[in-house]
Tab-separated table of C-alpha atoms and ligand atoms in Angstrom:
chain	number	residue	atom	x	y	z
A	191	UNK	CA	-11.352	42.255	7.462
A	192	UNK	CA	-8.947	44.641	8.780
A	193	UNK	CA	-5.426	42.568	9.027
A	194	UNK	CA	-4.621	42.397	12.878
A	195	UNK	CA	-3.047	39.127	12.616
A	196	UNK	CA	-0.476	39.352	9.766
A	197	UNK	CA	1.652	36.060	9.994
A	198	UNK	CA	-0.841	33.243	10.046
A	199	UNK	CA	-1.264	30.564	7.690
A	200	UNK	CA	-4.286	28.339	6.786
A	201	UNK	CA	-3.010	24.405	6.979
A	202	UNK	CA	-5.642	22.239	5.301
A	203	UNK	CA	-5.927	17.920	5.933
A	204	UNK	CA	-7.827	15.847	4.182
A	205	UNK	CA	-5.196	12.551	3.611
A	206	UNK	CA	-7.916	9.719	5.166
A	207	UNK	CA	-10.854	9.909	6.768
A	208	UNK	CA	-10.868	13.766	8.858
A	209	UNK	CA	-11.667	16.726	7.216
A	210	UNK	CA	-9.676	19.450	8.750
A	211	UNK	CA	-8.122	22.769	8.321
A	212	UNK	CA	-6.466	25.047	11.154
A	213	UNK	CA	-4.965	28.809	11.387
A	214	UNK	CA	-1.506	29.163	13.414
A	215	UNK	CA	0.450	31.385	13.090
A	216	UNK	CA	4.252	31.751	13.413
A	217	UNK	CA	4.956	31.250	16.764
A	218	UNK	CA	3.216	27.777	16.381
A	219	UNK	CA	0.165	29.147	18.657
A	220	UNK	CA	-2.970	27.237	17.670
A	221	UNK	CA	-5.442	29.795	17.109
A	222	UNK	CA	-8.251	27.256	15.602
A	223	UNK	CA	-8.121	23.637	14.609
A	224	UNK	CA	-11.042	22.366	12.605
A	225	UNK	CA	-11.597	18.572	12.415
A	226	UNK	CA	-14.662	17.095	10.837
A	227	UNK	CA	-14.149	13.336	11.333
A	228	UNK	CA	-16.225	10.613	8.901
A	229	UNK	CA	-15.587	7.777	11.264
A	230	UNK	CA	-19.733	7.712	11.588
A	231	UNK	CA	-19.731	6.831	8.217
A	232	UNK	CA	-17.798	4.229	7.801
A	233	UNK	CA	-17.925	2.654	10.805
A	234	UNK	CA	-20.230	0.021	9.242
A	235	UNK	CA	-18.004	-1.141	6.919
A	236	UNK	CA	-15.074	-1.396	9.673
A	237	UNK	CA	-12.655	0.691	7.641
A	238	UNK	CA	-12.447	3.751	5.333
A	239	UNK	CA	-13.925	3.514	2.499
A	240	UNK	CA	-11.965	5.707	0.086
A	241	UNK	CA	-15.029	6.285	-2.815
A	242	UNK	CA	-17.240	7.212	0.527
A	243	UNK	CA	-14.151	9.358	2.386
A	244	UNK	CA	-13.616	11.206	-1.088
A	245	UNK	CA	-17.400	12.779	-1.765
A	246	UNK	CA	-17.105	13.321	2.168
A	247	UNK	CA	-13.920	15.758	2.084
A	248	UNK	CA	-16.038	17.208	-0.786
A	249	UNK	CA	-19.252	17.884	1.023
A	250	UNK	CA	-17.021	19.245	3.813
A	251	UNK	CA	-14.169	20.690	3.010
A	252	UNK	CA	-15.487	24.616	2.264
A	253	UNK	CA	-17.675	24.541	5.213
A	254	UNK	CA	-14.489	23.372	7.447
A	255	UNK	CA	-12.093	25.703	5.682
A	256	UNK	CA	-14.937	28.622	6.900
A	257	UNK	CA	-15.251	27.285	10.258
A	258	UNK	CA	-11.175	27.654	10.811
A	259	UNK	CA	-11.151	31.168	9.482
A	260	UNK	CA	-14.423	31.953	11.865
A	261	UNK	CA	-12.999	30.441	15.133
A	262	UNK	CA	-9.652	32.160	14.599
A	263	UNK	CA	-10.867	35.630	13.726
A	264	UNK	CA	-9.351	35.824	10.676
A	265	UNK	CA	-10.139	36.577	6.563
A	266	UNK	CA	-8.447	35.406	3.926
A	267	UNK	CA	-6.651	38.554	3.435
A	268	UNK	CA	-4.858	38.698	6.515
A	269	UNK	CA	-3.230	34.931	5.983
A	270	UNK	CA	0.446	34.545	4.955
A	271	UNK	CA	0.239	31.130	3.139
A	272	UNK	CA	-1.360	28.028	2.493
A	273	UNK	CA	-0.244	24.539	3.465
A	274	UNK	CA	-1.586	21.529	2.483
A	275	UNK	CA	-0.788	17.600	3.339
A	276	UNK	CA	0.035	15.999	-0.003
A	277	UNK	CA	1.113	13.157	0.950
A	278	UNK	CA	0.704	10.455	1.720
A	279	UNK	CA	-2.792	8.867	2.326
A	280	UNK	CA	-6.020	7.763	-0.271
A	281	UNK	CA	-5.291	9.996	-3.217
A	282	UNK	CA	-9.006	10.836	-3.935
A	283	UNK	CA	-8.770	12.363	-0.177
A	284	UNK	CA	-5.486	13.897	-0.911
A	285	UNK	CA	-6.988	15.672	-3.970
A	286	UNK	CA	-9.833	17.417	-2.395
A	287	UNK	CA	-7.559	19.385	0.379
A	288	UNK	CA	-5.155	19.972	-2.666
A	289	UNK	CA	-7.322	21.353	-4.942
A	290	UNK	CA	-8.710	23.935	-2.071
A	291	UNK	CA	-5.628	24.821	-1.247
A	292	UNK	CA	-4.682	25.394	-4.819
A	293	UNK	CA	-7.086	27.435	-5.669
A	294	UNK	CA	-7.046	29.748	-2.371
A	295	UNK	CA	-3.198	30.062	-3.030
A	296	UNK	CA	-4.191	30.950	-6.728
A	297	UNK	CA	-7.087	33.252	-6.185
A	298	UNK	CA	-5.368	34.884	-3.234
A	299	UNK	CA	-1.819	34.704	-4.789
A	300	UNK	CA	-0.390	32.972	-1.757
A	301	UNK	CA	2.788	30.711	-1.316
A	302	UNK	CA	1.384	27.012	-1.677
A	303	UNK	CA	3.249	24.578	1.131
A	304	UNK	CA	2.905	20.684	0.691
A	305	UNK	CA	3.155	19.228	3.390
A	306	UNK	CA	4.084	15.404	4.065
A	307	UNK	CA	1.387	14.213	6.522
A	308	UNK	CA	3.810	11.683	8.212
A	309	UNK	CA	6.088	14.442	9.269
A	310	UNK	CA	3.236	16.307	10.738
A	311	UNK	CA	2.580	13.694	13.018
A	312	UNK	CA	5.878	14.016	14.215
A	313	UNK	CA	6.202	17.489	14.302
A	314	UNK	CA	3.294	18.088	16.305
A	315	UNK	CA	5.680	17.523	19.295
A	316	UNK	CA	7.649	20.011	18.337
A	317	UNK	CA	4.570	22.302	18.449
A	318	UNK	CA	3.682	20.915	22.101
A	319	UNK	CA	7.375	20.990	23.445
A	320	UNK	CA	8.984	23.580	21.586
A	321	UNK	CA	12.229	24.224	19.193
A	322	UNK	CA	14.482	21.819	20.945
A	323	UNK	CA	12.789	18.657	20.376
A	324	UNK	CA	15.241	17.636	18.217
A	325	UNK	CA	17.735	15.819	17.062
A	326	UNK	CA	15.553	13.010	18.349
A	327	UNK	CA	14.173	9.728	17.344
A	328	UNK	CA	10.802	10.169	15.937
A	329	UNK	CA	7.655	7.208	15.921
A	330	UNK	CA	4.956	7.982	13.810
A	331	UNK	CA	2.076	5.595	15.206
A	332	UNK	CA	-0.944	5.676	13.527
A	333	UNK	CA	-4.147	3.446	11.332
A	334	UNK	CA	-1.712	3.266	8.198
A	335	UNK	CA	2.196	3.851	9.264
A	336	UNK	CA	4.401	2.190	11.696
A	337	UNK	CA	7.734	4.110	10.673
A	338	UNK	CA	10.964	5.405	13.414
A	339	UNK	CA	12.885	8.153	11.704
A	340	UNK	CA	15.823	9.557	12.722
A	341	UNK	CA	15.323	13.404	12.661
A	342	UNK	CA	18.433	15.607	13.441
A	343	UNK	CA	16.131	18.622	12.655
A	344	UNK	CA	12.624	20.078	12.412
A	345	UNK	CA	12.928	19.151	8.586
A	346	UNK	CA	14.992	16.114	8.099
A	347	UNK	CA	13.225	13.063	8.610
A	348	UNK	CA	15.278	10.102	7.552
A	349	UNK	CA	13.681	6.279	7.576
A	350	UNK	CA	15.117	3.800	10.299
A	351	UNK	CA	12.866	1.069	9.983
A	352	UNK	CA	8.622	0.193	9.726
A	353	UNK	CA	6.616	-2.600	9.528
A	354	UNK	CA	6.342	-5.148	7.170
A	355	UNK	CA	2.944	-5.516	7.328
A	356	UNK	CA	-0.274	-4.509	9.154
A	357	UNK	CA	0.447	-0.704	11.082
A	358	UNK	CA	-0.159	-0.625	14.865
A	359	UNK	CA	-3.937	1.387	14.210
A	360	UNK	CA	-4.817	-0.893	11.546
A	361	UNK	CA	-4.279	-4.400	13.831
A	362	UNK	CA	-5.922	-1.892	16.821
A	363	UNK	CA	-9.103	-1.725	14.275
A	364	UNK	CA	-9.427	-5.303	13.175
A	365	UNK	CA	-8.865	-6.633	16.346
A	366	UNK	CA	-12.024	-4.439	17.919
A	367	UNK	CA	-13.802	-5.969	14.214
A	368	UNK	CA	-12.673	-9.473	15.500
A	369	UNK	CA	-14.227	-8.936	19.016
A	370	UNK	CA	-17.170	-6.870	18.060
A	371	UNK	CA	-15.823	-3.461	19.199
A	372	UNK	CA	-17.092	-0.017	17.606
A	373	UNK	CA	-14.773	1.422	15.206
A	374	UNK	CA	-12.419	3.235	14.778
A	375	UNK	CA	-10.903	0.143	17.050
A	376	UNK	CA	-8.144	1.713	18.701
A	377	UNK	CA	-10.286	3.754	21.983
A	378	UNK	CA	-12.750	1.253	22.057
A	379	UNK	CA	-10.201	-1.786	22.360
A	380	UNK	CA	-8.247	0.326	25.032
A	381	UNK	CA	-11.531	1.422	26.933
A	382	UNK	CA	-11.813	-2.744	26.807
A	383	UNK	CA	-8.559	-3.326	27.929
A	384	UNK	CA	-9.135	-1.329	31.237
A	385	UNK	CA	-10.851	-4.453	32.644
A	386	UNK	CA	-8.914	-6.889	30.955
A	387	UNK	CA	-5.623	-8.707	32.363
A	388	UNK	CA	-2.634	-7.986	29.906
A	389	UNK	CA	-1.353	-11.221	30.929
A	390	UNK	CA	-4.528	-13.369	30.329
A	391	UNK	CA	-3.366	-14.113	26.711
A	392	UNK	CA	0.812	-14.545	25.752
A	393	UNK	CA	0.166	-13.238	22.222
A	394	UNK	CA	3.988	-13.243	20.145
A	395	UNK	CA	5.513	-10.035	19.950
A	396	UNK	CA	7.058	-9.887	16.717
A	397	UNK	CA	10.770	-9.057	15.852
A	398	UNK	CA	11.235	-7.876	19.634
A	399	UNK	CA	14.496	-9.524	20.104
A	400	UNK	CA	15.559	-9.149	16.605
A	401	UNK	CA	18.419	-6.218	16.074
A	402	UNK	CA	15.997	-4.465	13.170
A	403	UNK	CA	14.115	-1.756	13.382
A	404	UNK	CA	10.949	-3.484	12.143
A	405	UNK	CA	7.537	-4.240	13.036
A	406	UNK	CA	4.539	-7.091	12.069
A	407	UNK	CA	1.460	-6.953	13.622
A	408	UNK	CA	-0.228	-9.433	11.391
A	409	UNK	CA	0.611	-12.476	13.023
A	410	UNK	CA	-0.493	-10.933	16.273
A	411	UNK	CA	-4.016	-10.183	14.516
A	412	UNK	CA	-4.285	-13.725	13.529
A	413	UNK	CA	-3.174	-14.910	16.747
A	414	UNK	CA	-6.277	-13.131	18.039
A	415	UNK	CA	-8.581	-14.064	15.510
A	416	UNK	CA	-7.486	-17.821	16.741
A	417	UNK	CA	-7.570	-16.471	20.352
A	418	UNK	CA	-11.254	-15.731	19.494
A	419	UNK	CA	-12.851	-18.169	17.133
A	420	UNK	CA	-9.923	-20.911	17.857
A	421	UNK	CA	-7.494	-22.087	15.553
A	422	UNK	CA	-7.979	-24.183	12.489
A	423	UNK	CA	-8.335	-28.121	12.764
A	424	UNK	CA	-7.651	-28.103	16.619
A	425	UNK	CA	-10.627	-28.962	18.563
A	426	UNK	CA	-9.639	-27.252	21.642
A	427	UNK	CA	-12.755	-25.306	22.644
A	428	UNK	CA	-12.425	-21.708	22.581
A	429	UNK	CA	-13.523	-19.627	25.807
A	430	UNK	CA	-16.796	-17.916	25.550
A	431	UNK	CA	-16.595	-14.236	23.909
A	432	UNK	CA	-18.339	-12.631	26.874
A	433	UNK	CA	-17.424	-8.935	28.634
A	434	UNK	CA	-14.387	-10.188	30.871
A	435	UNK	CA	-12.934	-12.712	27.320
A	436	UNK	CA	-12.812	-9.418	25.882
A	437	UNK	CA	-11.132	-7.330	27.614
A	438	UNK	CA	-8.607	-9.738	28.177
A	439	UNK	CA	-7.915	-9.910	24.568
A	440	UNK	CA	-7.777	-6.694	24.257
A	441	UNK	CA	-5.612	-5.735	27.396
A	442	UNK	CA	-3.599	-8.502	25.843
A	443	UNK	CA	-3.130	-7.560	22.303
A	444	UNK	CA	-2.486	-3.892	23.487
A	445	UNK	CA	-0.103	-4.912	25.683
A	446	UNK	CA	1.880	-6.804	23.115
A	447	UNK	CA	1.765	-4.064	20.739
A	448	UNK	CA	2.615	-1.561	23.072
A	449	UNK	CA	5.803	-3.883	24.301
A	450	UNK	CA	7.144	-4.196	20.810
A	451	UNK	CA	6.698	-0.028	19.950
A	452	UNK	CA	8.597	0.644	23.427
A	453	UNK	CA	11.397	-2.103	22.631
A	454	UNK	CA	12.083	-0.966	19.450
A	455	UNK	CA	12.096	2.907	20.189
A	456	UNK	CA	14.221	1.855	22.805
A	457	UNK	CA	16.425	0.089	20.273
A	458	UNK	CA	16.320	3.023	17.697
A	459	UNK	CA	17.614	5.621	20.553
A	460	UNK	CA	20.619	3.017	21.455
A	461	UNK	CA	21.730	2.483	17.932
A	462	UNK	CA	21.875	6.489	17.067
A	463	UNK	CA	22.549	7.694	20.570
A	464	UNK	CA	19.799	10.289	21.026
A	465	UNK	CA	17.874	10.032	23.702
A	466	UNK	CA	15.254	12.549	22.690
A	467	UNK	CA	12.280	10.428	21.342
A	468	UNK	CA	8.946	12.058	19.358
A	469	UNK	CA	5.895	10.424	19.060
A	470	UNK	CA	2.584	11.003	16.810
A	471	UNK	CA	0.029	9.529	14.892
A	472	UNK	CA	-3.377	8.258	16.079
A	473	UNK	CA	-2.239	5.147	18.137
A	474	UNK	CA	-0.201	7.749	20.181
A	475	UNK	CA	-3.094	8.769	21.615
A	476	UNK	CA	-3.497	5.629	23.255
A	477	UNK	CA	-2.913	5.427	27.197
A	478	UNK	CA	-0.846	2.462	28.149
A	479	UNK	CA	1.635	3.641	25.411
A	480	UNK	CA	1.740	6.807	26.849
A	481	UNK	CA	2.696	5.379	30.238
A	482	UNK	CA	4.990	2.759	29.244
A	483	UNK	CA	6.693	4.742	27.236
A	484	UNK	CA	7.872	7.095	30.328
A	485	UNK	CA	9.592	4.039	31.560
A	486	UNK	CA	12.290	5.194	28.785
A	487	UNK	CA	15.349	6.772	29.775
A	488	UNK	CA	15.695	9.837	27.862
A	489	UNK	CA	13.474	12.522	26.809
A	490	UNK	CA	10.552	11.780	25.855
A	491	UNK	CA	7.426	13.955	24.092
A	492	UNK	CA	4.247	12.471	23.110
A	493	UNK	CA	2.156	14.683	20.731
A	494	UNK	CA	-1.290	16.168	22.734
A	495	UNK	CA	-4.021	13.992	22.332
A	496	UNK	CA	-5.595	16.013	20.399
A	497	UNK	CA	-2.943	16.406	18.268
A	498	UNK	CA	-2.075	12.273	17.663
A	499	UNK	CA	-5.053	11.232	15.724
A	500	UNK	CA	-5.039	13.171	12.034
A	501	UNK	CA	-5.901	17.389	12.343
A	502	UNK	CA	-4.524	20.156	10.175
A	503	UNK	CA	-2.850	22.027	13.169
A	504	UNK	CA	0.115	19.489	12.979
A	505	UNK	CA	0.470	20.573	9.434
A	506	UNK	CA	2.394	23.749	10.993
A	507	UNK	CA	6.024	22.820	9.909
A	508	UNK	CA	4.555	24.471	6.780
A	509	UNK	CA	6.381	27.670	8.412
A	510	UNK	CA	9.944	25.879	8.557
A	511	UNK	CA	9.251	25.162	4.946
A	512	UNK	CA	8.281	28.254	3.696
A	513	UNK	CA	11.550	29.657	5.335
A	514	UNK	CA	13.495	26.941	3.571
A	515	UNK	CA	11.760	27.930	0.299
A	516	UNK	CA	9.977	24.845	-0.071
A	517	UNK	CA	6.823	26.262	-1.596
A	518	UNK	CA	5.324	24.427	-4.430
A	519	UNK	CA	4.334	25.384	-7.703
A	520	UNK	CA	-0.127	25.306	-8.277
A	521	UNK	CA	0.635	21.744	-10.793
A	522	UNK	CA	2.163	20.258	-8.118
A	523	UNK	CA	0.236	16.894	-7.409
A	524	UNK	CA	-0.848	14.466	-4.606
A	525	UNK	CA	1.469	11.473	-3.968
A	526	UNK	CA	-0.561	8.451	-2.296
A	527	UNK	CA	2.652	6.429	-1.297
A	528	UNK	CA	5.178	7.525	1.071
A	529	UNK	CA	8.140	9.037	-0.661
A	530	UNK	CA	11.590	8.393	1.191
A	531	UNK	CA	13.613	11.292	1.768
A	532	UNK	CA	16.898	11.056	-0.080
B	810	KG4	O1	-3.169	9.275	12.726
B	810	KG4	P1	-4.537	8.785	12.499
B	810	KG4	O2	-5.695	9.648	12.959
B	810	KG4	O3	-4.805	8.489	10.989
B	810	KG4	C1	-3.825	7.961	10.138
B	810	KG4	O4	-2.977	8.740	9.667
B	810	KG4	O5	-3.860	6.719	9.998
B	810	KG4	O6	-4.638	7.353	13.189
B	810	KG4	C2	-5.820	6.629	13.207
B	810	KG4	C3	-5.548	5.307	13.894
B	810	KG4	C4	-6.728	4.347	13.837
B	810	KG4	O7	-6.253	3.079	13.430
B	810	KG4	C5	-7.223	4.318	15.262
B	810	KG4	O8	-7.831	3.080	15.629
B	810	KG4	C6	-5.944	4.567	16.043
B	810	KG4	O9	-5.251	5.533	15.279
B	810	KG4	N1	-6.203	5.093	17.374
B	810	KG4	C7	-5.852	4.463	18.511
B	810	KG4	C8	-6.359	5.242	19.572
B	810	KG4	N2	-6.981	6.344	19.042
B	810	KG4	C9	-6.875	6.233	17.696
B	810	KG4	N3	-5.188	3.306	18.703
B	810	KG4	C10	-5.001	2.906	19.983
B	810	KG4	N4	-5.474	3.580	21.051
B	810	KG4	C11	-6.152	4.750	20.895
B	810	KG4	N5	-6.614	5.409	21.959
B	811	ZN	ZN1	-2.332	10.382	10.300
């Protein structure tokens, strides 16, 4: 294909459960974003099943890779690099997306970029709202992370606080398990919640007086789980689980998550003074965050929806990298933890 795009890369995601790759090129325009999500198949088991998510990326990954290239108009030949989130996430995920993107960057002798998928989620409000996003506080909201950073620039990303426990998407999905919700948990306990009263329930709000920057939601899942099926040795009887008991648990429980993630963004932009605030990830996506969070003074950006829950597109701070010369060597590996910055 003739090259009438020059300065486009191919960003490739595979850290969980989506199988995704995107073209954008350098001024951060979109021009496709692939995602091929597995949530069908493990909605039955109520989580991601890493063994299952792994043969997925496999069976997918090519045929997701073609679709980008397709949808953007685009060959192989006209792209200017390859990035690729490595880490963190299920390492068997992380492993397919690497090894494609290894072997593209091999076979078409292309500057490899790893990407760190966290980062990506917070950088896709840079992509929405443009260069001067930052210095800003960033919250990275999503089915494994709770984290605020403090990120002076595009590329510095340094750890303020996260929880101890249970992240925000994770509690979101057991809680819909708990009250016999669809998965992934987090739209269907919100599309619940819209009938529910958030003040039907006082569920505790972890650590949202406390000076830390640090979150628990697992006391707040238990708390519904007793909410729900009552608590051990009391005999107090337990409300019927019908339509309205629902979505008052859930408007409940996503109120009192939602109240702790404003407080302590709120509390992160006080101690650093910045009032620029960032925020990604999957739970990001959901509405009553969105609108509480304008109640924050300061700037505030919220990733597109369609850019909170995991895609490749986010992956585009692969250009800042490559300018930084942060290209990887091809035995470069995944890394399923989350490495701090130092
Ligand atoms: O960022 P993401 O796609 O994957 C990870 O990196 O974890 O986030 C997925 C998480 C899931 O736990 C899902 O239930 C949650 O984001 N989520 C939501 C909403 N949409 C997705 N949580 C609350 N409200 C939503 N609308
Ligand atoms: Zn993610």
């Amino acid at each position: 294909m003739a090259s009438s795009q020059p300065d486009v890369l191919l960003a490739i995601e595979s850290s969980c459960d989506e199988t995704a790759a995107a073209v954008i090129d350098r001024d951060l325009n979109v021009r496709s974003n692939v995602v091929s999500s597995q949530s069908q198949l493990h909605a039955r088991f109520g989580g991601v099943v890493p063994e299952i998510a792994s043969r997925a990326h496999v069976e997918r990954i090519l045929p997701v890779i073609d679709e980008a290239l397709r949808r953007a108009s685009v060959g192989l030949s006209d792209l200017s690099a390859i990035a690729v989130a490595t880490q963190p996430g299920l390492v068997g995920s992380l492993l397919v997306g690497l090894t494609a993107a290894k072997t593209l960057a091999l076979v078409m002798n292309l500057p490899l970029v790893p990407v760190n998928h966290i980062e990506g989620h917070i950088y896709a409000c840079r992509m929405a709202a443009g260069p001067d996003v930052f210095p800003a506080i960033g919250l990275v909201v999503s089915g494994g992370h709770t984290n605020l950073y403090h990120c002076p620039t595009p590329l510095d990303f340094h750890p303020l606080g996260s929880t101890i426990d249970d992240a925000a998407g994770e509690a979101f999905d057991k809680v819909a398990h708990i009250l016999g919700l669809p998965y992934p948990g987090g739209p269907s306990v919100e599309a619940a919640a819209r009938h529910g009263n958030p003040q039907a329930i006082k569920f505790p709000r972890a650590f949202v007086h406390d000076p830390r920057i640090a979150f628990s939601f697992s006391g707040l899942k238990t708390a519904v789980l007793y909410a729900v099926r009552g608590t051990p040795g009391s005999q107090r009887p337990v409300p019927p689980l019908d339509q309205r008991r629902i979505a008052d648990v859930a408007a409940s429980f996503q109120e009192a998550v939602v109240d702790v993630l404003v407080a302590k963004c709120d509390l992160a932009m006080q101690q650093q003074g910045i009032r620029s605030l960032c925020v990604g990830g999957g739970v990001a996506a959901n509405g009553r965050l969105r609108e509480r969070l304008q109640d924050l003074q300061g700037r505030l950006v919220i990733a597109p929806q369609e850019l909170c829950t995991d895609n490749a597109a986010m992956a585009s701070i692969a250009w800042e990298l490559l300018d930084a010369g942060r290209s990887a060597e091809l035995d470069i590996d995944a890394v399923p933890g989350l490495v701090r910055h130092a």
